[in-house]
Amino acid sequence: MAEMVWGEQGEWRLVKLPEANVWAIEKKVKGTGVVHGHVAVYVDDVMVSGTDATLAAFIEKFRSMWTCSEADWVEEGKVTKFCGLDGEKDGGGFRIHQESYIRLMMAKHEIEGISKLPKVEVPTEDEEEPELACIRHAQALTGEVLWVEVLKYLAGTPTLGLYYGTVEEIS
């Protein structure tokens, strides 16, 4: 990917960013690179953001280099999957959550209902070593019991996630 260039004069390229799996789609304009979108890669999943024209040109070049399934475009009212996450247009922005993954895990492990995560109880004043008491309590919640409680908590918050919008919209 570091050597990908496209466009009539090879003016488009990918620039590696500090985040290990994210690249910037950059176009040379008067000798300077201008970012027009981003590419996130995880194993064999690729997510691209940018204008329709930028996306179409990138996808055409990408598909000329690798065998790929058809691109799945984000549309209003449609959930798009990426690495087990659900993504969808939400107003002028984009929302990512794990609703379908949570439902899948609940069904797979035959777990029903919702719950609040257990709180770690703060030891009483007369506890000789309060830090160790907290650690012992947390250790008691590990394994299957904790997994079930986490899933039940997530079942009560399936649509919580990340929202990406314009600065003005979020403000």
Tab-separated table of C-alpha atoms in Angstrom:
chain	number	residue	atom	x	y	z
A	1	MET	CA	0.000	0.000	0.000
A	2	ALA	CA	2.933	2.321	0.656
A	3	GLU	CA	3.742	2.202	-3.061
A	4	MET	CA	0.198	2.748	-4.348
A	5	VAL	CA	-0.114	5.735	-6.666
A	6	TRP	CA	-2.958	6.542	-9.025
A	7	GLY	CA	-4.438	9.322	-11.100
A	8	GLU	CA	-3.467	10.754	-14.482
A	9	GLN	CA	-0.064	11.981	-13.257
A	10	GLY	CA	0.182	9.676	-10.250
A	11	GLU	CA	-0.855	12.558	-8.036
A	12	TRP	CA	-2.749	10.356	-5.555
A	13	ARG	CA	-0.985	8.246	-2.925
A	14	LEU	CA	-1.384	6.731	0.530
A	15	VAL	CA	0.580	8.183	3.437
A	16	LYS	CA	1.165	6.063	6.546
A	17	LEU	CA	-0.097	7.696	9.742
A	18	PRO	CA	1.147	7.086	13.324
A	19	GLU	CA	-1.890	4.844	14.001
A	20	ALA	CA	-0.672	1.433	12.825
A	21	ASN	CA	-3.637	0.581	10.597
A	22	VAL	CA	-4.617	3.991	9.210
A	23	TRP	CA	-3.456	5.706	6.024
A	24	ALA	CA	-4.253	9.153	4.611
A	25	ILE	CA	-5.378	9.468	0.995
A	26	GLU	CA	-3.321	12.369	-0.217
A	27	LYS	CA	-3.289	14.323	-3.479
A	28	LYS	CA	-0.337	16.428	-4.546
A	29	VAL	CA	-1.496	19.984	-5.166
A	30	LYS	CA	1.240	22.448	-6.200
A	31	GLY	CA	3.911	20.263	-4.602
A	32	THR	CA	2.044	19.896	-1.292
A	33	GLY	CA	0.028	16.883	-0.150
A	34	VAL	CA	-3.619	17.566	0.695
A	35	VAL	CA	-5.567	14.892	2.605
A	36	HIS	CA	-8.827	13.897	0.905
A	37	GLY	CA	-9.736	10.809	2.937
A	38	HIS	CA	-8.529	7.954	5.108
A	39	VAL	CA	-8.106	4.178	4.826
A	40	ALA	CA	-8.356	1.857	7.846
A	41	VAL	CA	-7.058	-1.687	7.383
A	42	TYR	CA	-7.554	-4.619	9.708
A	43	VAL	CA	-6.338	-7.993	8.408
A	44	ASP	CA	-8.514	-8.319	5.286
A	45	ASP	CA	-11.101	-5.624	6.069
A	46	VAL	CA	-10.649	-2.180	4.531
A	47	MET	CA	-12.715	0.914	5.332
A	48	VAL	CA	-12.294	4.097	3.302
A	49	SER	CA	-13.662	7.576	3.997
A	50	GLY	CA	-13.764	10.563	1.685
A	51	THR	CA	-15.859	12.042	-1.099
A	52	ASP	CA	-17.573	9.681	-3.530
A	53	ALA	CA	-15.058	10.620	-6.262
A	54	THR	CA	-12.065	9.970	-3.968
A	55	LEU	CA	-13.536	6.643	-2.840
A	56	ALA	CA	-14.333	5.491	-6.380
A	57	ALA	CA	-10.792	6.266	-7.609
A	58	PHE	CA	-9.175	4.561	-4.600
A	59	ILE	CA	-11.393	1.471	-4.873
A	60	GLU	CA	-10.683	1.162	-8.606
A	61	LYS	CA	-6.917	1.245	-7.961
A	62	PHE	CA	-7.165	-1.082	-4.953
A	63	ARG	CA	-9.209	-3.638	-6.895
A	64	SER	CA	-6.708	-3.535	-9.759
A	65	MET	CA	-4.071	-4.764	-7.282
A	66	TRP	CA	-6.018	-7.231	-5.108
A	67	THR	CA	-9.006	-9.528	-5.467
A	68	CYS	CA	-11.824	-8.001	-3.417
A	69	SER	CA	-15.514	-8.430	-2.798
A	70	GLU	CA	-17.835	-5.663	-3.949
A	71	ALA	CA	-17.580	-2.436	-1.994
A	72	ASP	CA	-20.284	-1.961	0.623
A	73	TRP	CA	-21.312	1.713	0.550
A	74	VAL	CA	-22.677	3.469	3.613
A	75	GLU	CA	-26.227	4.649	2.997
A	76	GLU	CA	-28.901	6.295	5.113
A	77	GLY	CA	-30.995	3.643	6.898
A	78	LYS	CA	-28.529	0.813	6.188
A	79	VAL	CA	-26.134	-0.792	8.686
A	80	THR	CA	-22.660	-1.475	7.281
A	81	LYS	CA	-20.266	-3.903	8.985
A	82	PHE	CA	-16.540	-3.411	9.593
A	83	CYS	CA	-14.546	-5.693	11.905
A	84	GLY	CA	-17.676	-6.761	13.784
A	85	LEU	CA	-18.867	-3.188	14.297
A	86	ASP	CA	-22.112	-1.752	12.958
A	87	GLY	CA	-21.775	1.587	11.194
A	88	GLU	CA	-24.533	3.791	9.854
A	89	LYS	CA	-25.198	7.297	8.682
A	90	ASP	CA	-26.818	9.305	11.441
A	91	GLY	CA	-27.906	12.752	10.355
A	92	GLY	CA	-24.856	14.453	8.880
A	93	GLY	CA	-22.431	12.116	10.652
A	94	PHE	CA	-21.572	8.484	11.145
A	95	ARG	CA	-22.293	6.290	14.186
A	96	ILE	CA	-20.454	3.082	15.132
A	97	HIS	CA	-21.820	0.590	17.669
A	98	GLN	CA	-21.863	-3.152	18.444
A	99	GLU	CA	-25.569	-3.942	18.600
A	100	SER	CA	-25.519	-6.987	16.276
A	101	TYR	CA	-22.328	-8.384	17.859
A	102	ILE	CA	-23.821	-8.119	21.344
A	103	ARG	CA	-26.998	-9.913	20.196
A	104	LEU	CA	-24.886	-12.627	18.532
A	105	MET	CA	-22.807	-13.215	21.694
A	106	MET	CA	-25.921	-13.262	23.908
A	107	ALA	CA	-27.529	-15.920	21.680
A	108	LYS	CA	-24.312	-17.938	21.305
A	109	HIS	CA	-23.844	-18.151	25.073
A	110	GLU	CA	-27.592	-18.463	25.770
A	111	ILE	CA	-27.609	-15.411	28.027
A	112	GLU	CA	-30.798	-13.454	28.647
A	113	GLY	CA	-31.615	-10.234	30.445
A	114	ILE	CA	-29.641	-7.150	31.298
A	115	SER	CA	-27.757	-6.123	34.418
A	116	LYS	CA	-25.524	-3.499	35.913
A	117	LEU	CA	-21.872	-4.424	36.249
A	118	PRO	CA	-20.997	-5.470	39.781
A	119	LYS	CA	-19.156	-2.789	41.669
A	120	VAL	CA	-15.906	-3.519	43.443
A	121	GLU	CA	-16.700	-3.066	47.094
A	122	VAL	CA	-14.361	-0.738	48.965
A	123	PRO	CA	-12.979	-2.565	51.991
A	124	THR	CA	-13.906	-1.295	55.421
A	125	GLU	CA	-11.536	0.840	57.469
A	126	ASP	CA	-10.527	-2.104	59.652
A	127	GLU	CA	-9.352	-4.163	56.645
A	128	GLU	CA	-5.656	-4.784	57.137
A	129	GLU	CA	-4.707	-4.498	53.438
A	130	PRO	CA	-7.458	-2.669	51.471
A	131	GLU	CA	-5.646	-2.925	48.124
A	132	LEU	CA	-5.407	-6.708	48.409
A	133	ALA	CA	-9.082	-6.946	49.379
A	134	CYS	CA	-10.050	-5.071	46.164
A	135	ILE	CA	-7.828	-7.352	44.093
A	136	ARG	CA	-9.313	-10.481	45.711
A	137	HIS	CA	-12.846	-9.230	45.007
A	138	ALA	CA	-12.000	-8.500	41.343
A	139	GLN	CA	-10.390	-11.932	40.975
A	140	ALA	CA	-13.574	-13.550	42.249
A	141	LEU	CA	-15.467	-11.957	39.347
A	142	THR	CA	-13.196	-13.297	36.594
A	143	GLY	CA	-14.075	-16.098	34.241
A	144	GLU	CA	-17.579	-17.044	33.159
A	145	VAL	CA	-19.392	-14.991	35.818
A	146	LEU	CA	-17.691	-11.771	34.736
A	147	TRP	CA	-18.202	-12.576	31.022
A	148	VAL	CA	-21.942	-13.102	31.600
A	149	GLU	CA	-22.215	-9.874	33.612
A	150	VAL	CA	-20.346	-7.898	30.940
A	151	LEU	CA	-22.623	-9.267	28.198
A	152	LYS	CA	-25.734	-8.501	30.245
A	153	TYR	CA	-24.468	-4.949	30.800
A	154	LEU	CA	-23.757	-4.532	27.079
A	155	ALA	CA	-27.235	-5.892	26.283
A	156	GLY	CA	-28.660	-2.911	28.155
A	157	THR	CA	-26.555	-0.438	26.148
A	158	PRO	CA	-26.421	-1.928	22.611
A	159	THR	CA	-26.698	1.318	20.688
A	160	LEU	CA	-24.058	3.231	22.631
A	161	GLY	CA	-21.014	3.828	20.495
A	162	LEU	CA	-18.965	6.470	18.762
A	163	TYR	CA	-20.410	9.309	16.712
A	164	TYR	CA	-18.431	11.177	14.082
A	165	GLY	CA	-19.881	14.434	12.833
A	166	THR	CA	-18.857	17.954	11.985
A	167	VAL	CA	-17.440	20.135	14.734
A	168	GLU	CA	-20.424	22.465	14.453
A	169	GLU	CA	-22.897	19.579	14.704
A	170	ILE	CA	-21.262	18.046	17.774
A	171	SER	CA	-20.898	21.426	19.502
